[in-house]
mmCIF file with all atom_site columns, C-alpha atoms in Angstrom:
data_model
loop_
_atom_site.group_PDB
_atom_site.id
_atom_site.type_symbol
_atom_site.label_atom_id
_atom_site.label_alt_id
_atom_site.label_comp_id
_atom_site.label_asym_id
_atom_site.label_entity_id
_atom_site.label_seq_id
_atom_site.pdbx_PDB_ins_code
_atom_site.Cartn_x
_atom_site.Cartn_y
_atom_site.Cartn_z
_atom_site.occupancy
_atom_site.B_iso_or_equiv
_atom_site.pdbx_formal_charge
_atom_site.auth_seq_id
_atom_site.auth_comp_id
_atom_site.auth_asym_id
_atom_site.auth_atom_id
_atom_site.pdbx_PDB_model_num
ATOM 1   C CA . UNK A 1 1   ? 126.589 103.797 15.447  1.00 79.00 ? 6   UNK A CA 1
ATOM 2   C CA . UNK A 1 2   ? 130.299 104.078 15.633  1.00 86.00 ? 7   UNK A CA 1
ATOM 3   C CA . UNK A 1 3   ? 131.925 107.235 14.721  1.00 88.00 ? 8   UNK A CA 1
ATOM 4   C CA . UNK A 1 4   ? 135.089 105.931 13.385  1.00 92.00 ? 9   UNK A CA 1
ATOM 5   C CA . UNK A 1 5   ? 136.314 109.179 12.329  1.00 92.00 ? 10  UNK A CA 1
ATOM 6   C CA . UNK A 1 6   ? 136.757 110.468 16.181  1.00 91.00 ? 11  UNK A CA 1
ATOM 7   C CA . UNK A 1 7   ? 139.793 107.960 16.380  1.00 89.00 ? 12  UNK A CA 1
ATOM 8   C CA . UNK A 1 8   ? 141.610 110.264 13.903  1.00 92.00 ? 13  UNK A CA 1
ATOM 9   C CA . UNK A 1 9   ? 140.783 113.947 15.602  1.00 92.00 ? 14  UNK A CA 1
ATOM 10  C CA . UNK A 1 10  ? 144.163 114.927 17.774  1.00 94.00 ? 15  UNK A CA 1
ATOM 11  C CA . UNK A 1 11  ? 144.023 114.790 21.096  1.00 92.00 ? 16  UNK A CA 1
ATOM 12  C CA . UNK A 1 12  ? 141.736 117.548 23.090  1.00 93.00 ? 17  UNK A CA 1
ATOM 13  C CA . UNK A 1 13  ? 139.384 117.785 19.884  1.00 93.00 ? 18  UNK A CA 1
ATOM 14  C CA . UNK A 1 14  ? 136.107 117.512 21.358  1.00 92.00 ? 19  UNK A CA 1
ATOM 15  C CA . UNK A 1 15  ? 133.377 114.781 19.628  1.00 90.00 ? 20  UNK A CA 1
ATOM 16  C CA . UNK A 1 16  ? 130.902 117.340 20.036  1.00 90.00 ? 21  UNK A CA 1
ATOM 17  C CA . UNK A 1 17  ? 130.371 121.487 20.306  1.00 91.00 ? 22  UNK A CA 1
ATOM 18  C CA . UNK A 1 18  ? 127.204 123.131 21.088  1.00 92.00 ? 23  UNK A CA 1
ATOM 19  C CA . UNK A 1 19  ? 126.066 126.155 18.395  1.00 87.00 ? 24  UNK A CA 1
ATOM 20  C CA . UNK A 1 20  ? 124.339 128.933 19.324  1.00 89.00 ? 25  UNK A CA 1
ATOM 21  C CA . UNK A 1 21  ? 120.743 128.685 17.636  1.00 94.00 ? 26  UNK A CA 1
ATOM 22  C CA . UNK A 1 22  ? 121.306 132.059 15.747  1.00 96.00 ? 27  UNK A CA 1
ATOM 23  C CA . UNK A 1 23  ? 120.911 132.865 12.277  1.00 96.00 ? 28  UNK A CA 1
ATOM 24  C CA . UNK A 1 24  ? 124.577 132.782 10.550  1.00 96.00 ? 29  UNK A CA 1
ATOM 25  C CA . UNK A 1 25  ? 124.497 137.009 9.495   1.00 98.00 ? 30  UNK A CA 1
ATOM 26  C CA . UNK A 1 26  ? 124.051 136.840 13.484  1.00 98.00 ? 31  UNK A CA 1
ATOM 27  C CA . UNK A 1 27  ? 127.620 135.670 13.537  1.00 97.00 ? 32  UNK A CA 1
ATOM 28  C CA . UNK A 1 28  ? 128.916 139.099 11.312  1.00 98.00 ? 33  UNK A CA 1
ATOM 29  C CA . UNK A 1 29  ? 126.777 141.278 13.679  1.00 98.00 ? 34  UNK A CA 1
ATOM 30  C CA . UNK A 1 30  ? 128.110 140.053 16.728  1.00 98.00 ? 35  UNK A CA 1
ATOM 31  C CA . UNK A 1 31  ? 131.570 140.419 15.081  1.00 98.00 ? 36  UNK A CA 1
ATOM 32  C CA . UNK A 1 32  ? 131.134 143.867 13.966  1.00 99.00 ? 37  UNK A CA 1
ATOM 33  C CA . UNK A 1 33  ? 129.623 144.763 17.221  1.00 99.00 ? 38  UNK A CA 1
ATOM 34  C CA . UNK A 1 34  ? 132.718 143.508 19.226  1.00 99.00 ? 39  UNK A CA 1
ATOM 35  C CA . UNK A 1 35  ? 135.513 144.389 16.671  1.00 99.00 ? 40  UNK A CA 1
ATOM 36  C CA . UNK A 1 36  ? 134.416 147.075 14.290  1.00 99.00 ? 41  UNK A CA 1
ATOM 37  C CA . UNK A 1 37  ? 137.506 148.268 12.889  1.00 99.00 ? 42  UNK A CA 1
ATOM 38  C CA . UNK A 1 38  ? 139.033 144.772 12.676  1.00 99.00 ? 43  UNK A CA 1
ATOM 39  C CA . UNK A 1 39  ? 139.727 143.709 9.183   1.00 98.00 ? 44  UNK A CA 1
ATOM 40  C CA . UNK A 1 40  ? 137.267 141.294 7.878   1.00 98.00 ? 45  UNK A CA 1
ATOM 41  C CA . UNK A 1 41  ? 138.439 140.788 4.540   1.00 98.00 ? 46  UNK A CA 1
ATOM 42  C CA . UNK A 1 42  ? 141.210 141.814 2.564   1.00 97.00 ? 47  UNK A CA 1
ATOM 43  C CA . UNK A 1 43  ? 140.811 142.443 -1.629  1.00 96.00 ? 48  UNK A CA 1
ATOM 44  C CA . UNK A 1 44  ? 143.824 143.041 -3.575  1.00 94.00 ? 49  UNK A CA 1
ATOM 45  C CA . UNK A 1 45  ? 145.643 145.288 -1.133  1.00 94.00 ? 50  UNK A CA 1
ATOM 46  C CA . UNK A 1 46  ? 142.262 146.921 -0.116  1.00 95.00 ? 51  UNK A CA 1
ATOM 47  C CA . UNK A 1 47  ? 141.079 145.746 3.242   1.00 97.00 ? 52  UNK A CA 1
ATOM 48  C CA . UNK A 1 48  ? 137.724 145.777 4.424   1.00 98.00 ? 53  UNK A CA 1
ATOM 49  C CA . UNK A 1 49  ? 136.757 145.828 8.066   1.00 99.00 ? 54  UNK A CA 1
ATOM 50  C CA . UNK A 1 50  ? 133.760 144.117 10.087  1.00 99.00 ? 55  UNK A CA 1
ATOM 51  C CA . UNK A 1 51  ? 131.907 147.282 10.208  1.00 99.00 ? 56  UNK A CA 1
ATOM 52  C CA . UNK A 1 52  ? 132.067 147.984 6.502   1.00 99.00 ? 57  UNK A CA 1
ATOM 53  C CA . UNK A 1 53  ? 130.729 144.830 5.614   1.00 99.00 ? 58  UNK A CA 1
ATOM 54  C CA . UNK A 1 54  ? 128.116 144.849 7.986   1.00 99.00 ? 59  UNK A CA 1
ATOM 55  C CA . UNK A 1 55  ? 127.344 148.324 6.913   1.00 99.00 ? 60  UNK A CA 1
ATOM 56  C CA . UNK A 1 56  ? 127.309 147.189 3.103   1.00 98.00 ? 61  UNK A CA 1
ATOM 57  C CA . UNK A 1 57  ? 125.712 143.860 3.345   1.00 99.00 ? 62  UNK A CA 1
ATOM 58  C CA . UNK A 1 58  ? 122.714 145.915 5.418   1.00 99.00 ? 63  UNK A CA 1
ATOM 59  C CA . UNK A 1 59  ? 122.478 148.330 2.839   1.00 98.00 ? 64  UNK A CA 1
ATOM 60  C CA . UNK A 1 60  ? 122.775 145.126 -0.007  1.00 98.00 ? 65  UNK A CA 1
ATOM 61  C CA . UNK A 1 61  ? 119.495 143.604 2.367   1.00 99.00 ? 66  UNK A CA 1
ATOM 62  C CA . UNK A 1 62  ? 117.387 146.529 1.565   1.00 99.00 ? 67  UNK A CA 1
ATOM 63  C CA . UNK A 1 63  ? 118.634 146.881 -1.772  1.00 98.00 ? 68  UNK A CA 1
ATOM 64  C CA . UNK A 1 64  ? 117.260 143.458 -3.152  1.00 98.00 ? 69  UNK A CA 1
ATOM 65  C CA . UNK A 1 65  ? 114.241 143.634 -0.853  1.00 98.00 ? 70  UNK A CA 1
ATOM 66  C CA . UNK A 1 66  ? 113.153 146.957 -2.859  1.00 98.00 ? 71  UNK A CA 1
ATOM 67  C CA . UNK A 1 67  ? 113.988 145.873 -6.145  1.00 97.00 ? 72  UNK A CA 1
ATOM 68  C CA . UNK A 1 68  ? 111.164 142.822 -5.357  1.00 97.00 ? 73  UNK A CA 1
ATOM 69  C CA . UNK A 1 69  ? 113.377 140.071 -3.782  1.00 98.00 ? 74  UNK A CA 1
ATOM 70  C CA . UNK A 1 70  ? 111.409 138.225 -0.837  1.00 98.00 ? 75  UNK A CA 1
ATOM 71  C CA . UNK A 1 71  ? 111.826 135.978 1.755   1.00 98.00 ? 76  UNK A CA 1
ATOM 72  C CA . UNK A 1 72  ? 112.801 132.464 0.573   1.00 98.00 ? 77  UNK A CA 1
ATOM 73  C CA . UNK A 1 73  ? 113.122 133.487 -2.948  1.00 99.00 ? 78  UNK A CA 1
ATOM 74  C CA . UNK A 1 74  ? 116.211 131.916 -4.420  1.00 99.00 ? 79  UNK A CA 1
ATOM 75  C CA . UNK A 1 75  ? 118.917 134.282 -5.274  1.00 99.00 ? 80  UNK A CA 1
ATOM 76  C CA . UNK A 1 76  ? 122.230 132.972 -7.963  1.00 99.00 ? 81  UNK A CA 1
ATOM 77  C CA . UNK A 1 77  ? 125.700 134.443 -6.795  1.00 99.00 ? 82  UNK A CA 1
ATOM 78  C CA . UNK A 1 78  ? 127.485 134.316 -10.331 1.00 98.00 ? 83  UNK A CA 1
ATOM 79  C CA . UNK A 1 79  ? 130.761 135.871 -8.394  1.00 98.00 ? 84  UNK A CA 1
ATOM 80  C CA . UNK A 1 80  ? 134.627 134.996 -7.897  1.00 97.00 ? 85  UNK A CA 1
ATOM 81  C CA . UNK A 1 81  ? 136.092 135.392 -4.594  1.00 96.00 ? 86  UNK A CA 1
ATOM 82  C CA . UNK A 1 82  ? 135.667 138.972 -3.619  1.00 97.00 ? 87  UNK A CA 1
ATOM 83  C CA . UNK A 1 83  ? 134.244 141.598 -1.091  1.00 98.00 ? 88  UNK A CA 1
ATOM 84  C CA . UNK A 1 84  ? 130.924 141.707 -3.320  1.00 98.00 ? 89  UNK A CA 1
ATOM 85  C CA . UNK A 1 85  ? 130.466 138.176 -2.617  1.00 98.00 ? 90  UNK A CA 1
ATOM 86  C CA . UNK A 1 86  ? 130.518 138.459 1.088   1.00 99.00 ? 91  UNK A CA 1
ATOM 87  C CA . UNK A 1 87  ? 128.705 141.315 1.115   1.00 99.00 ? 92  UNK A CA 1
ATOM 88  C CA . UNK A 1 88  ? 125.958 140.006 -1.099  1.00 99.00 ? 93  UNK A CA 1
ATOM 89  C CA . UNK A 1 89  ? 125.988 136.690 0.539   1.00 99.00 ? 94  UNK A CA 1
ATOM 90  C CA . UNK A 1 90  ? 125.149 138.328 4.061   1.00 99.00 ? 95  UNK A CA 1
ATOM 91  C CA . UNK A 1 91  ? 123.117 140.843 2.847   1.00 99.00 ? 96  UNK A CA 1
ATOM 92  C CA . UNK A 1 92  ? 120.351 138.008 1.306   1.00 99.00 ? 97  UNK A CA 1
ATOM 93  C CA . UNK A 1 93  ? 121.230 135.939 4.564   1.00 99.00 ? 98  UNK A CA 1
ATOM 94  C CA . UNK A 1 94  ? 119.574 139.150 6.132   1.00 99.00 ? 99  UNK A CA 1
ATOM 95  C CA . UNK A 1 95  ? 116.673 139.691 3.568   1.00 98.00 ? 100 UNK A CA 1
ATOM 96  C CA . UNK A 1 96  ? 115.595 136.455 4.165   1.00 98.00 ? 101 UNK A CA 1
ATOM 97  C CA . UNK A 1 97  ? 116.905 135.080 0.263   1.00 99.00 ? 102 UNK A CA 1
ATOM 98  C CA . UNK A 1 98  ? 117.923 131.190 -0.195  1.00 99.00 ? 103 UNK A CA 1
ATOM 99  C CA . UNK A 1 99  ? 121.503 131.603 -1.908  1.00 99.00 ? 104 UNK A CA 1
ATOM 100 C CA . UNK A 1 100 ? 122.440 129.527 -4.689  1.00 99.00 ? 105 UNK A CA 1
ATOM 101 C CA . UNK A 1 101 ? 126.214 129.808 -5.365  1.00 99.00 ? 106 UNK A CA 1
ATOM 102 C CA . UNK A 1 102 ? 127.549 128.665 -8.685  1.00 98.00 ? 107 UNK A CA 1
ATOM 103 C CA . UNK A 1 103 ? 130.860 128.645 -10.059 1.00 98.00 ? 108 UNK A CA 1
ATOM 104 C CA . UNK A 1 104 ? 130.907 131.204 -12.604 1.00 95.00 ? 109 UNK A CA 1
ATOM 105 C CA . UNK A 1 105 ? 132.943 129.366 -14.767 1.00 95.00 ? 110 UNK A CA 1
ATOM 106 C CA . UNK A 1 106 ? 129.756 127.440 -15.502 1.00 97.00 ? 111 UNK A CA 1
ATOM 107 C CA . UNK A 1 107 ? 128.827 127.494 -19.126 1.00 96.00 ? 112 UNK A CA 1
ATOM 108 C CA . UNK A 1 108 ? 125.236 128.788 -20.170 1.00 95.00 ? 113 UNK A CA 1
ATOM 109 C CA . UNK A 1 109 ? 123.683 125.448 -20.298 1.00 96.00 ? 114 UNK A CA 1
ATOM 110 C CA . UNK A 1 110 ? 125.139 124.365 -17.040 1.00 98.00 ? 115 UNK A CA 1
ATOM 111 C CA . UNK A 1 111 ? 123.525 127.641 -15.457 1.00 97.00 ? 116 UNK A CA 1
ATOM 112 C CA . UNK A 1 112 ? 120.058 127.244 -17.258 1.00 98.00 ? 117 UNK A CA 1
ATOM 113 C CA . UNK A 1 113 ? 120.113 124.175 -15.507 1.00 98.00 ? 118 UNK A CA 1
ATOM 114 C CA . UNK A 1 114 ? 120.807 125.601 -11.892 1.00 98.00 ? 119 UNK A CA 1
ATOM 115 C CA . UNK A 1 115 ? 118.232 127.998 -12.517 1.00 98.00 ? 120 UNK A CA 1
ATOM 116 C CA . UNK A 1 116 ? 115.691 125.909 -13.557 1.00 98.00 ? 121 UNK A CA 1
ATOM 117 C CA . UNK A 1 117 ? 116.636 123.458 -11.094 1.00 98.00 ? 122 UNK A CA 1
ATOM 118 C CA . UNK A 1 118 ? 116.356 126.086 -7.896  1.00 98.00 ? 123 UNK A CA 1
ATOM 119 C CA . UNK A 1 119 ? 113.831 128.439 -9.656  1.00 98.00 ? 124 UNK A CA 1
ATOM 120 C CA . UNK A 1 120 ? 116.277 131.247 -8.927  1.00 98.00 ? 125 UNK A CA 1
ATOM 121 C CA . UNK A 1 121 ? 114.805 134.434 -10.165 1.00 98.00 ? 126 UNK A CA 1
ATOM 122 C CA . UNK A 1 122 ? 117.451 136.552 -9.487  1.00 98.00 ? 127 UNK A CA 1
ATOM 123 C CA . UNK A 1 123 ? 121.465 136.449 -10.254 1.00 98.00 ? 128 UNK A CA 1
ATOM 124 C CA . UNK A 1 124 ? 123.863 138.828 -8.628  1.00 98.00 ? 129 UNK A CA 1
ATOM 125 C CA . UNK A 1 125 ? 127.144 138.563 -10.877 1.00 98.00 ? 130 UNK A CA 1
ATOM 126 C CA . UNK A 1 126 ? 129.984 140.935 -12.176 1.00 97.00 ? 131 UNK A CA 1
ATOM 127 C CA . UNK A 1 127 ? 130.563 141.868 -16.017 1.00 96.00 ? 132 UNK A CA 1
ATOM 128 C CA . UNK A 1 128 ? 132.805 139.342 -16.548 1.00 95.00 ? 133 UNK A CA 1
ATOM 129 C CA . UNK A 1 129 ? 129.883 136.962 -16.406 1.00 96.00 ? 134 UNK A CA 1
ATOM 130 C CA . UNK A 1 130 ? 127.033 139.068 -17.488 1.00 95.00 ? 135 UNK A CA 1
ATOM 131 C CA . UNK A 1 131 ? 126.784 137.893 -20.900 1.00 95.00 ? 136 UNK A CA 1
ATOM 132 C CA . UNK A 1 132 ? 125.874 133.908 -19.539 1.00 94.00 ? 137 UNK A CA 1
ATOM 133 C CA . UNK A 1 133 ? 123.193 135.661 -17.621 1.00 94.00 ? 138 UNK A CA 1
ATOM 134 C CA . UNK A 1 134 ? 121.692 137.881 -19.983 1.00 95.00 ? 139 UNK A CA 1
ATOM 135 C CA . UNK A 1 135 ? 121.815 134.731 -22.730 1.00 95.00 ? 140 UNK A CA 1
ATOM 136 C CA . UNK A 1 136 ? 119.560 132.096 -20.138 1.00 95.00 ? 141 UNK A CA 1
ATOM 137 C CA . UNK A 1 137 ? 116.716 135.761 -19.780 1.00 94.00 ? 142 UNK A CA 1
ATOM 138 C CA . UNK A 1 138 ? 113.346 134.412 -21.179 1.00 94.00 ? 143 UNK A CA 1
ATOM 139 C CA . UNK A 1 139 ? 114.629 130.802 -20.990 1.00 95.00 ? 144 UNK A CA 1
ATOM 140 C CA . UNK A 1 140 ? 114.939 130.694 -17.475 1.00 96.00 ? 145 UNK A CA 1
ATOM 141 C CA . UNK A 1 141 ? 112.907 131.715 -14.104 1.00 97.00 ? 146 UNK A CA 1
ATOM 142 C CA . UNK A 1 142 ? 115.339 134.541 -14.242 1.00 97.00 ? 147 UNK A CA 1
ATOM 143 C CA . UNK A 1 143 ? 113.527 137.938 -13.243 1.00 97.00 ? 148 UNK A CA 1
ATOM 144 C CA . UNK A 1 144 ? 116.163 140.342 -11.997 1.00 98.00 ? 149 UNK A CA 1
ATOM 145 C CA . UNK A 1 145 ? 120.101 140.672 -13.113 1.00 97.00 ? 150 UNK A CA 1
ATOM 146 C CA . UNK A 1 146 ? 122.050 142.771 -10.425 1.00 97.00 ? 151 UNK A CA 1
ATOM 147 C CA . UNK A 1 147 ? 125.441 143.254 -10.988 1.00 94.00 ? 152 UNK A CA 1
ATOM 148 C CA . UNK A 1 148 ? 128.584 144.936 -9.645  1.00 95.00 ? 153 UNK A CA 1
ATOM 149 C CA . UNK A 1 149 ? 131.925 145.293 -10.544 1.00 92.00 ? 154 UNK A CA 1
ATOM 150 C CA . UNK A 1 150 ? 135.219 144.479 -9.049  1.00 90.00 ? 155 UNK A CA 1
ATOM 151 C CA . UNK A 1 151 ? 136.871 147.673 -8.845  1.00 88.00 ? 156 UNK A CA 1
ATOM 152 C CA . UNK A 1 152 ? 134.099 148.546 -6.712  1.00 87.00 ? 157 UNK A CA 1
ATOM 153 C CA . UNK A 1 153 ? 137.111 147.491 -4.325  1.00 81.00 ? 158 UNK A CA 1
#
């Protein structure tokens, strides 16, 4: 098969790169590990470093494993861009969760169908978006609402 696509990569772009056969929260660990004061993320003029996410998506992990959430169970992030979205997302990387991002500008019915579509049981969202959630409970495979809020940050 050709790859026509390699004609267009600029010149010293290699076709090919070998990945390391780790799990992707492997990636924040190793980056935490070598750079732990480093910023990882910056929020509205709050900046968050690799450590601190690590820390907080370790203690998210054990969070949603103890309120019931098990491995390969499908987990909704309802969330804009923020910290609690990176710290969520690597935190059910680590407990073993299936993520199911949606735009949270999704309307009910749009999200009923995600739901139903993934079986998510849980949704991790902020107020902002908590009504949608709370309107699919009962209509839905929706179990568990878990949300945060963005001044957390």
């Amino acid at each position: 098969m050709e790859m026509r696509w390699l004609k267009h990569y600029d010149e010293g772009v290699p076709a090919h790169i070998d990945y390391p056969r780790i799990p992707l929260y492997q990636l924040l660990e190793d980056s935490a590990a070598k750079h732990p004061e480093r910023p990882c993320t910056r929020f509205f003029g709050r900046e968050l470093t690799y450590r601190e996410i690590k820390d907080l998506s370790d203690r998210f992990a054990a969070a949603i494993r103890g309120r019931g959430v098990q491995k390969g169970d499908r987990v909704a992030l309802l969330l804009p861009n923020s910290p609690q979205f990176i710290i969520a997302y690597f935190g059910l990387l680590k407990a073993g969760a299936v993520i199911v991002p949606l735009n949270p500008l999704y309307t009910a019915r749009e999200l009923a169908f995600h739901f139903e579509d993934s079986g998510t049981e849980t949704v991790v969202t902020i107020p902002m978006f908590l009504e949608k959630a709370v309107e699919l409970w009962g209509q839905t495979p929706l179990k568990r609402i878990i949300y945060t809020g963005l001044a957390d940050f």
